[in-house]
Amino acid sequence: NSFVTRTNTCGELRAAHVGQKVTLYGWVQYQRQGLFLVLRDFQGLTQVIIPQDEAHSHVKELLSNAPLESVVRVTGTVSPRPQGQENPKMPTGDIEVRAETAEILNSCKKLPFEIKDFIKKSEVLRMQYRYLDLRSSRLQWALRLRSRVVMRMREYLCNLHGFVDVETPTLFKRTPGGAKEFLVPSREAGKFYSLPQSPQQFKQLLMVGGLDRYFQVARCYRDEGSRPDRQPEFTQIDIEMSFVDQAGIQRLIEGLLQHSWPEERGSIMTPFPSMTYEEALAEYGTDKPDTRFGMKIVDISDVLRGSNIHFVQNALSYPHGSIRAICIPQGVRYLTNKDLGSLKESAKSQFNQEIMEIICRPDGSLKSLLTKFLGEKEQSELIQALNMQEGDVVLLAAGEHKQVCSALGALRLLSANLLEAAGLALRDPTAFHFLWVVDFPLFLPKAENPTELESAHHPFTAPHPSDVSLLYSDPTKARSQHYDLVLNGNEVGGGSIRIHSAEQQRFVLEKVLKEDSEVLSHLIEALEFGAPPHGGIALGLDRLISLIVDAPSIRDVIAFPKSFRGRDLMGNAPDYVTPEELEPYHIQVSWPLEEKEAKKN
């Protein structure tokens, strides 16, 4: 209550305050028949008794007629609630304030929706009236928790470990590879700035400049169009260090998260477990495994290798052929035929992968189209390999290793959702399972042209120390010093040890990625002036906080987010500008025909 004219907030009065005269400010949340109202501010609720005597008739009239969500000032005396009328669900439930004077500071017009957490509101309305949505206790709690976490992170990095908080430019130039960047026109004809998708180059240059330890709560921008639960502008906890290895970065981040973790969400144990990219793909079908539950992918190639099943033998004849399966516990009880059909269809439509099902009957025998091709010994080995129990359902896939694993990994998550929807508790909603994924490939084939390569992380990532020679002889087989931090199946951070040799950086850009290194000449030149070995990481703050508070979307932990299509529905951005405003930037808009007609009308 420092610097303001209230004596107390609406959430702090208790029985110890009885008899005190207080002044409260807040919003009218509820009013009942001119007898009392509930006043709300950022900290909580207080019940205010409206006076009924003639001497205070003007106060009664004022408070009785105040529309909900109007801002009022109330001065009165704290009193105990009458016996039996206490409300144990409210922190202030033992007291009430008997109003003596009041003032309506701002009346509220008809609301587009009620300011109550349990009232369902459309996403569009919430975005359009974000300033009203921000009054909800859920959003207030999330934003305040976010602020506390960031403050603790600053304390850990700057005060305890000597990091320097540096702001890097927002206007820069286009970076080759990676996500699409927003362009900003300049007054020089044909020249554009680019909004950085991360401060990657600047933080490396800070290491060349000898700052040793850098961090920033960085705003980043990616023009990714309509992608679910992504934002065109987002926030990273950006970190870079000199003379560090992968283990050093991992220890730093584990300590940072342990120090800043909110007490109300329990404690987290360190060190976090680690898994290679190949292990993650083989066991979970993804590079961001949710390790809160089992149902791991099992390799059953050897079990079925001796069978005469055509599709099995066909799959195993390929160099990377594989037969794998997942076992869904109590699938017979919890999954319908429609569910199983939708799982198969999903694998077919997303991965072009056929799925075969096997059911374990109550007598322990197997029901499947496969069983007539399998002897008793093979069936027994299959049950043992998959640890099948009565009532389990197995989904089996055969084909190229990566495709099979990716398909089964997606089915594993879809099955978990179906099991939980049917009432089986599978993933503990209060559990936080962190995991490091390491030893990623340095390069991957481009989706649009598999004969060309792109960086699996970014072009500044150093090769694994054991694979440096492979970078020059067979770059497709080289592993990288790239590491991701995963939480409950979501990537919340990613980083790498960087290339600090100008020669190696130029080779990666020109020979492997076939990029014009001239675009990055400033960085390559900097590496020639005694660049120290360095590495870093960026934590996705929005995603991390959304997982901590169990928010359904990252939009629920950002004060003013963009919509699914990247629009600001409240301020109607992006918006048109006039030709006169574009003239200094040497830009003319070429309108599609239908928009030309719309603008005429």
XYZ file of N, CA and C in Angstrom, residues 72-259:
564
model
N -14.839 1.734 -7.337
C -15.350 2.531 -6.211
C -14.299 2.660 -5.108
N -14.465 3.714 -4.334
C -13.699 3.891 -3.099
C -14.668 3.765 -1.950
N -14.298 2.958 -0.956
C -15.147 2.766 0.226
C -14.308 3.005 1.470
N -14.819 3.829 2.379
C -14.195 4.005 3.699
C -15.178 3.506 4.742
N -14.665 2.704 5.680
C -15.541 2.163 6.708
C -14.745 1.475 7.795
N -15.478 0.786 8.690
C -14.853 0.127 9.840
C -14.919 -1.386 9.673
N -13.806 -2.038 9.996
C -13.740 -3.503 9.906
C -14.501 -4.101 11.081
N -15.431 -5.024 10.773
C -16.237 -5.672 11.815
C -16.187 -7.186 11.630
N -16.369 -7.928 12.748
C -16.455 -9.389 12.583
C -17.784 -9.748 11.930
N -17.794 -10.775 11.112
C -19.068 -11.219 10.537
C -19.914 -11.846 11.636
N -21.233 -11.742 11.523
C -22.107 -12.378 12.521
C -21.835 -13.877 12.596
N -21.984 -14.423 13.799
C -21.702 -15.838 14.021
C -22.526 -16.699 13.065
N -21.848 -17.650 12.429
C -22.523 -18.532 11.483
C -22.489 -18.024 10.058
N -22.079 -16.751 9.877
C -22.033 -16.185 8.521
C -20.602 -16.068 7.987
N -19.650 -16.636 8.713
C -18.270 -16.615 8.229
C -18.157 -17.455 6.948
N -17.201 -17.083 6.098
C -16.982 -17.813 4.839
C -15.554 -18.349 4.822
N -15.385 -19.647 5.168
C -14.018 -20.209 5.238
C -13.321 -20.297 3.872
N -14.088 -20.157 2.790
C -13.489 -20.227 1.446
C -12.810 -18.915 1.046
N -13.128 -17.832 1.777
C -12.500 -16.536 1.494
C -11.454 -16.229 2.553
N -10.237 -15.828 2.159
C -9.234 -15.431 3.156
C -9.744 -14.305 4.060
N -10.617 -13.440 3.528
C -11.186 -12.348 4.330
C -12.565 -12.726 4.885
N -12.866 -14.030 4.918
C -14.215 -14.495 5.246
C -14.649 -14.323 6.685
N -13.725 -13.912 7.592
C -14.108 -13.713 8.997
C -14.565 -12.292 9.275
N -14.354 -11.384 8.303
C -14.669 -9.971 8.563
C -15.533 -9.381 7.441
N -16.018 -8.205 7.686
C -16.693 -7.389 6.678
C -16.404 -5.931 6.991
N -16.564 -5.080 6.010
C -16.340 -3.642 6.224
C -17.683 -2.931 6.163
N -18.008 -2.209 7.228
C -19.269 -1.446 7.269
C -18.994 -0.070 6.665
N -19.568 0.148 5.476
C -19.288 1.371 4.721
C -19.845 2.601 5.424
N -19.030 3.659 5.440
C -19.468 4.943 6.001
C -19.496 6.019 4.919
N -18.480 6.027 4.055
C -18.488 6.929 2.899
C -18.069 6.122 1.682
N -18.496 6.579 0.506
C -18.157 5.866 -0.735
C -18.178 6.845 -1.901
N -17.456 6.477 -2.937
C -17.427 7.295 -4.150
C -17.249 6.372 -5.352
N -18.065 6.607 -6.377
C -17.877 5.872 -7.632
C -16.855 6.635 -8.454
N -15.708 6.023 -8.657
C -14.625 6.689 -9.385
C -14.790 6.550 -10.896
N -15.432 5.461 -11.304
C -15.695 5.256 -12.731
C -16.754 4.185 -12.878
N -17.860 4.550 -13.519
C -18.951 3.603 -13.718
C -18.653 2.703 -14.920
N -19.122 1.466 -14.875
C -18.856 0.498 -15.953
C -20.099 0.306 -16.810
N -19.915 0.378 -18.128
C -21.054 0.143 -19.021
C -21.310 -1.362 -19.141
N -22.314 -1.758 -19.927
C -22.693 -3.172 -20.062
C -21.501 -3.992 -20.555
N -21.220 -5.081 -19.843
C -20.046 -5.903 -20.141
C -20.294 -6.861 -21.294
N -19.274 -7.135 -22.110
C -19.422 -8.140 -23.175
C -19.429 -9.570 -22.623
N -18.877 -9.759 -21.421
C -18.916 -11.051 -20.739
C -18.690 -10.817 -19.252
N -19.126 -11.795 -18.434
C -18.941 -11.677 -16.988
C -17.487 -11.948 -16.600
N -16.996 -11.168 -15.626
C -15.601 -11.332 -15.175
C -15.565 -12.405 -14.094
N -15.789 -13.647 -14.509
C -15.745 -14.771 -13.573
C -15.018 -15.917 -14.251
N -14.138 -16.573 -13.507
C -13.314 -17.625 -14.098
C -14.149 -18.793 -14.608
N -15.283 -19.087 -13.938
C -16.055 -20.264 -14.319
C -16.997 -19.993 -15.493
N -17.127 -18.724 -15.898
C -17.957 -18.389 -17.062
C -17.133 -18.613 -18.331
N -17.639 -19.442 -19.245
C -16.898 -19.698 -20.488
C -17.076 -18.517 -21.430
N -15.943 -18.073 -21.987
C -15.958 -16.940 -22.911
C -15.268 -17.368 -24.197
N -15.746 -16.870 -25.332
C -15.103 -17.244 -26.586
C -13.715 -16.620 -26.650
N -12.816 -17.318 -27.342
C -11.436 -16.837 -27.485
C -11.414 -15.462 -28.155
N -12.280 -15.273 -29.151
C -12.318 -13.992 -29.882
C -12.695 -12.853 -28.952
N -13.729 -13.074 -28.125
C -14.155 -12.018 -27.178
C -13.054 -11.724 -26.165
N -12.419 -12.774 -25.676
C -11.339 -12.584 -24.692
C -10.212 -11.739 -25.266
N -9.880 -11.971 -26.543
C -8.796 -11.216 -27.181
C -9.236 -9.787 -27.493
N -10.485 -9.637 -27.894
C -10.986 -8.304 -28.265
C -11.062 -7.394 -27.042
N -11.443 -7.956 -25.905
C -11.552 -7.179 -24.660
C -10.513 -7.693 -23.658
N -9.272 -7.726 -24.101
C -8.227 -8.314 -23.262
C -8.097 -7.590 -21.929
N -8.290 -6.282 -21.918
C -8.167 -5.526 -20.669
C -9.212 -5.957 -19.639
N -10.364 -6.498 -20.099
C -11.351 -7.042 -19.164
C -10.961 -8.459 -18.744
N -10.480 -9.229 -19.700
C -10.054 -10.597 -19.411
C -8.928 -10.613 -18.382
N -8.075 -9.579 -18.419
C -6.953 -9.485 -17.471
C -7.432 -9.366 -16.023
N -8.687 -8.979 -15.818
C -9.202 -8.863 -14.445
C -9.487 -10.221 -13.817
N -9.524 -11.299 -14.609
C -9.823 -12.622 -14.051
C -8.699 -13.055 -13.115
N -9.066 -13.764 -12.061
C -8.074 -14.172 -11.066
C -7.050 -15.122 -11.679
N -7.465 -15.935 -12.641
C -6.552 -16.907 -13.272
C -5.425 -16.191 -14.015
N -5.793 -15.183 -14.819
C -4.773 -14.450 -15.571
C -3.904 -13.616 -14.644
N -4.528 -13.007 -13.640
C -3.766 -12.215 -12.662
C -2.705 -13.080 -11.984
N -3.128 -14.281 -11.579
C -2.194 -15.185 -10.890
C -1.055 -15.588 -11.816
N -1.387 -15.923 -13.071
C -0.364 -16.376 -14.015
C 0.667 -15.278 -14.291
N 0.208 -14.052 -14.495
C 1.130 -12.958 -14.821
C 1.987 -12.583 -13.611
N 1.429 -12.648 -12.416
C 2.211 -12.330 -11.215
C 3.235 -13.436 -10.924
N 2.838 -14.687 -11.150
C 3.791 -15.779 -10.970
C 4.921 -15.652 -11.993
N 4.587 -15.310 -13.225
C 5.596 -15.114 -14.269
C 6.600 -14.042 -13.848
N 6.091 -12.941 -13.296
C 6.952 -11.840 -12.850
C 7.908 -12.306 -11.745
N 7.383 -13.105 -10.811
C 8.217 -13.606 -9.705
C 9.315 -14.532 -10.224
N 8.960 -15.406 -11.156
C 9.933 -16.352 -11.711
C 11.058 -15.602 -12.415
N 10.694 -14.606 -13.236
C 11.714 -13.835 -13.971
C 12.613 -13.074 -12.997
N 12.024 -12.538 -11.936
C 12.817 -11.804 -10.945
C 13.831 -12.722 -10.270
N 13.401 -13.938 -9.951
C 14.303 -14.907 -9.322
C 15.399 -15.348 -10.302
N 15.039 -15.439 -11.580
C 16.048 -15.795 -12.592
C 17.123 -14.712 -12.690
N 16.685 -13.462 -12.702
C 17.647 -12.342 -12.734
C 18.577 -12.401 -11.522
N 17.984 -12.668 -10.374
C 18.751 -12.738 -9.127
C 19.812 -13.842 -9.218
N 19.402 -15.013 -9.709
C 20.326 -16.147 -9.803
C 21.472 -15.846 -10.765
N 21.111 -15.312 -11.949
C 22.125 -15.098 -12.985
C 23.036 -13.914 -12.657
N 22.430 -12.777 -12.317
C 23.236 -11.555 -12.124
C 23.904 -11.506 -10.748
N 23.113 -11.717 -9.701
C 23.631 -11.542 -8.340
C 24.484 -12.714 -7.868
N 24.098 -13.937 -8.258
C 24.810 -15.112 -7.740
C 25.906 -15.610 -8.677
N 25.761 -15.337 -10.008
C 26.724 -15.939 -10.937
C 27.335 -14.960 -11.933
N 27.225 -13.682 -11.676
C 27.995 -12.695 -12.423
C 27.634 -12.505 -13.881
N 26.398 -12.806 -14.269
C 25.976 -12.558 -15.647
C 25.681 -11.077 -15.858
N 25.863 -10.621 -17.106
C 25.613 -9.225 -17.460
C 24.350 -9.165 -18.315
N 23.391 -8.365 -17.884
C 22.123 -8.196 -18.611
C 22.340 -7.165 -19.716
N 22.309 -7.615 -20.983
C 22.579 -6.726 -22.117
C 21.384 -6.741 -23.070
N 20.935 -5.544 -23.468
C 19.863 -5.444 -24.462
C 20.483 -5.408 -25.857
N 19.997 -6.273 -26.731
C 20.522 -6.331 -28.097
C 19.517 -5.707 -29.069
N 19.974 -5.306 -30.261
C 19.085 -4.588 -31.192
C 17.885 -5.409 -31.668
N 16.792 -4.703 -31.937
C 15.604 -5.311 -32.520
C 15.622 -5.179 -34.042
N 16.217 -4.101 -34.543
C 16.353 -3.915 -35.989
C 17.706 -4.460 -36.428
N 17.664 -5.484 -37.281
C 18.923 -6.076 -37.736
C 18.783 -6.461 -39.198
N 19.437 -7.516 -39.634
C 19.362 -7.937 -41.030
C 18.960 -9.407 -41.098
N 18.545 -9.826 -42.272
C 18.062 -11.185 -42.470
C 19.153 -12.219 -42.163
N 18.743 -13.319 -41.507
C 19.656 -14.424 -41.201
C 19.335 -15.591 -42.116
N 20.317 -16.212 -42.741
C 20.018 -17.364 -43.606
C 19.529 -18.551 -42.799
N 18.592 -19.306 -43.383
C 18.068 -20.504 -42.725
C 17.118 -20.156 -41.596
N 16.549 -21.182 -40.969
C 15.678 -20.980 -39.816
C 14.290 -20.497 -40.198
N 13.575 -19.961 -39.202
C 12.199 -19.502 -39.412
C 12.173 -18.222 -40.236
N 11.006 -17.929 -40.805
C 10.855 -16.691 -41.570
C 10.869 -15.503 -40.615
N 11.465 -14.413 -41.089
C 11.587 -13.222 -40.245
C 10.694 -12.104 -40.767
N 10.238 -11.255 -39.845
C 9.475 -10.068 -40.228
C 10.426 -9.030 -40.826
N 9.994 -8.418 -41.904
C 10.795 -7.378 -42.546
C 10.265 -5.998 -42.172
N 11.179 -5.060 -41.973
C 10.831 -3.676 -41.644
C 11.463 -2.773 -42.707
N 10.659 -2.007 -43.463
C 11.238 -1.173 -44.524
C 12.084 -0.036 -43.958
N 13.086 0.367 -44.726
C 13.891 1.527 -44.349
C 13.686 2.623 -45.398
N 14.246 3.789 -45.159
C 14.101 4.888 -46.112
C 15.070 4.778 -47.288
N 15.940 3.751 -47.243
C 16.823 3.492 -48.382
C 16.107 2.528 -49.328
N 15.934 2.938 -50.565
C 15.143 2.156 -51.521
C 15.638 0.715 -51.617
N 14.700 -0.217 -51.430
C 15.005 -1.634 -51.582
C 15.690 -2.281 -50.406
N 15.983 -1.509 -49.350
C 16.687 -2.063 -48.191
C 15.722 -2.238 -47.013
N 15.843 -3.384 -46.358
C 14.935 -3.713 -45.261
C 15.724 -4.167 -44.033
N 15.199 -3.791 -42.886
C 15.653 -4.417 -41.645
C 14.911 -5.751 -41.493
N 15.397 -6.566 -40.566
C 14.698 -7.791 -40.202
C 14.592 -7.838 -38.684
N 13.436 -8.263 -38.174
C 13.295 -8.436 -36.720
C 13.910 -9.787 -36.352
N 14.852 -9.822 -35.419
C 15.572 -11.077 -35.145
C 14.684 -12.136 -34.516
N 14.840 -13.386 -34.999
C 14.104 -14.506 -34.390
C 14.736 -14.921 -33.068
N 15.966 -14.445 -32.824
C 16.624 -14.582 -31.519
C 17.870 -13.694 -31.565
N 18.447 -13.355 -30.401
C 19.678 -12.528 -30.410
C 20.939 -13.358 -30.685
N 20.817 -14.452 -31.435
C 21.892 -15.428 -31.597
C 23.238 -14.802 -31.975
N 23.235 -14.018 -33.049
C 24.521 -13.468 -33.501
C 25.082 -12.467 -32.494
N 24.202 -11.656 -31.920
C 24.675 -10.630 -30.979
C 25.295 -11.250 -29.732
N 24.675 -12.338 -29.244
C 25.236 -12.911 -28.012
C 26.588 -13.563 -28.282
N 26.759 -14.114 -29.490
C 28.077 -14.648 -29.835
C 29.097 -13.517 -29.958
N 28.665 -12.398 -30.533
C 29.573 -11.255 -30.671
C 29.936 -10.663 -29.308
N 29.021 -10.753 -28.351
C 29.328 -10.299 -26.991
C 30.420 -11.162 -26.367
N 30.425 -12.464 -26.713
C 31.491 -13.342 -26.212
C 32.827 -12.965 -26.862
N 32.797 -12.659 -28.168
C 34.009 -12.191 -28.836
C 34.487 -10.901 -28.170
N 33.526 -10.083 -27.714
C 33.853 -8.817 -27.040
C 34.329 -8.978 -25.607
N 34.363 -10.218 -25.105
C 34.943 -10.463 -23.783
C 34.003 -10.272 -22.609
N 32.685 -10.235 -22.848
C 31.762 -10.058 -21.710
C 31.654 -11.301 -20.840
N 32.036 -12.438 -21.354
C 32.158 -13.701 -20.620
C 30.811 -14.344 -20.287
N 29.865 -13.594 -19.691
C 28.569 -14.170 -19.304
C 27.461 -13.158 -19.616
N 26.589 -13.536 -20.515
C 25.501 -12.628 -20.939
C 24.159 -13.288 -20.693
N 23.166 -12.452 -20.340
C 21.787 -12.953 -20.371
C 20.861 -11.800 -20.699
N 19.667 -12.150 -21.174
C 18.670 -11.145 -21.527
C 17.283 -11.782 -21.504
N 16.301 -11.036 -20.987
C 14.900 -11.420 -21.189
C 14.549 -10.831 -22.557
N 14.669 -11.656 -23.591
C 14.712 -11.156 -24.974
C 13.378 -11.324 -25.678
N 12.972 -10.267 -26.388
C 11.810 -10.345 -27.276
C 12.279 -10.885 -28.617
N 11.568 -11.881 -29.135
C 11.946 -12.530 -30.389
C 10.739 -12.563 -31.325
N 11.017 -12.660 -32.621
C 9.954 -12.526 -33.629
C 10.108 -13.593 -34.700
N 9.003 -14.264 -35.036
C 9.011 -15.251 -36.120
C 7.714 -15.132 -36.906
N 7.846 -15.001 -38.205
C 6.679 -14.885 -39.076
C 6.276 -16.281 -39.523
N 5.618 -17.007 -38.610
C 5.303 -18.414 -38.883
C 3.862 -18.624 -39.310
N 3.102 -17.528 -39.517
C 1.726 -17.668 -39.994
C 0.835 -18.324 -38.958
N -0.137 -19.093 -39.440
C -1.150 -19.682 -38.560
C -0.676 -21.013 -37.997
N 0.074 -20.970 -36.923
C 0.499 -22.199 -36.265
C -0.114 -22.252 -34.877
N -0.770 -23.368 -34.532
C -1.468 -23.430 -33.247
C -0.524 -23.249 -32.070
N -0.983 -22.454 -31.124
C -0.245 -22.222 -29.881
C 1.168 -21.700 -30.109
N 1.346 -20.896 -31.161
C 2.598 -20.173 -31.389
C 2.260 -18.684 -31.421
N 3.237 -17.863 -31.153
C 3.051 -16.418 -31.181
C 4.092 -15.792 -32.107
N 3.700 -14.781 -32.897
C 4.685 -14.127 -33.770
C 5.746 -13.370 -32.976
N 5.385 -12.915 -31.771
C 6.383 -12.326 -30.875
C 6.325 -13.071 -29.550
N 7.489 -13.405 -29.024
C 7.539 -14.227 -27.823
C 8.789 -13.851 -27.027
N 8.936 -14.453 -25.854
C 10.013 -14.068 -24.936
C 10.900 -15.261 -24.608
N 12.205 -15.022 -24.660
C 13.182 -16.049 -24.288
C 14.050 -15.560 -23.132
N 14.440 -16.488 -22.278
C 15.529 -16.229 -21.341
C 16.790 -16.654 -22.088
N 17.530 -15.668 -22.579
C 18.631 -15.908 -23.510
C 19.956 -15.853 -22.750
N 20.798 -16.871 -22.948
C 22.027 -17.018 -22.149
C 23.191 -17.419 -23.050
N 24.367 -16.854 -22.784
C 25.592 -17.259 -23.488
C 26.764 -17.160 -22.509
N 27.711 -18.095 -22.620
C 28.887 -18.127 -21.751
C 30.135 -18.451 -22.561
N 31.262 -17.920 -22.135
C 32.556 -18.286 -22.727
C 33.210 -19.388 -21.895
N 34.078 -20.152 -22.557
C 34.877 -21.209 -21.908
C 33.985 -22.201 -21.155
N 32.932 -22.652 -21.814
C 31.970 -23.554 -21.174
C 31.763 -24.769 -22.069
N 31.390 -25.897 -21.472
C 31.016 -27.066 -22.265
C 29.540 -27.373 -22.015
N 29.068 -28.413 -22.671
C 27.653 -28.778 -22.592
C 27.221 -29.049 -21.148
N 28.044 -29.765 -20.406
C 27.707 -30.097 -19.015
C 27.583 -28.833 -18.171
N 28.444 -27.831 -18.441
C 28.384 -26.573 -17.688
C 27.083 -25.838 -17.918
N 26.627 -25.772 -19.166
C 25.343 -25.124 -19.480
C 24.203 -25.864 -18.792
N 24.248 -27.194 -18.830
C 23.177 -27.984 -18.225
C 23.111 -27.755 -16.708
N 24.260 -27.718 -16.058
C 24.274 -27.477 -14.597
C 23.730 -26.081 -14.276
N 24.101 -25.089 -15.095
C 23.616 -23.719 -14.894
C 22.090 -23.676 -14.964
N 21.515 -24.291 -16.000
C 20.062 -24.233 -16.207
C 19.321 -24.992 -15.117
N 19.867 -26.121 -14.682
C 19.231 -26.872 -13.591
C 19.207 -26.036 -12.317
N 20.317 -25.360 -12.031
C 20.367 -24.483 -10.854
C 19.432 -23.296 -10.991
N 19.365 -22.730 -12.198
C 18.493 -21.576 -12.465
C 17.026 -21.935 -12.230
N 16.605 -23.081 -12.763
C 15.204 -23.484 -12.614
C 14.882 -23.865 -11.173
N 15.815 -24.511 -10.512
C 15.592 -24.883 -9.110
C 15.454 -23.626 -8.240
N 16.274 -22.610 -8.521
C 16.253 -21.366 -7.741
C 14.975 -20.567 -7.985
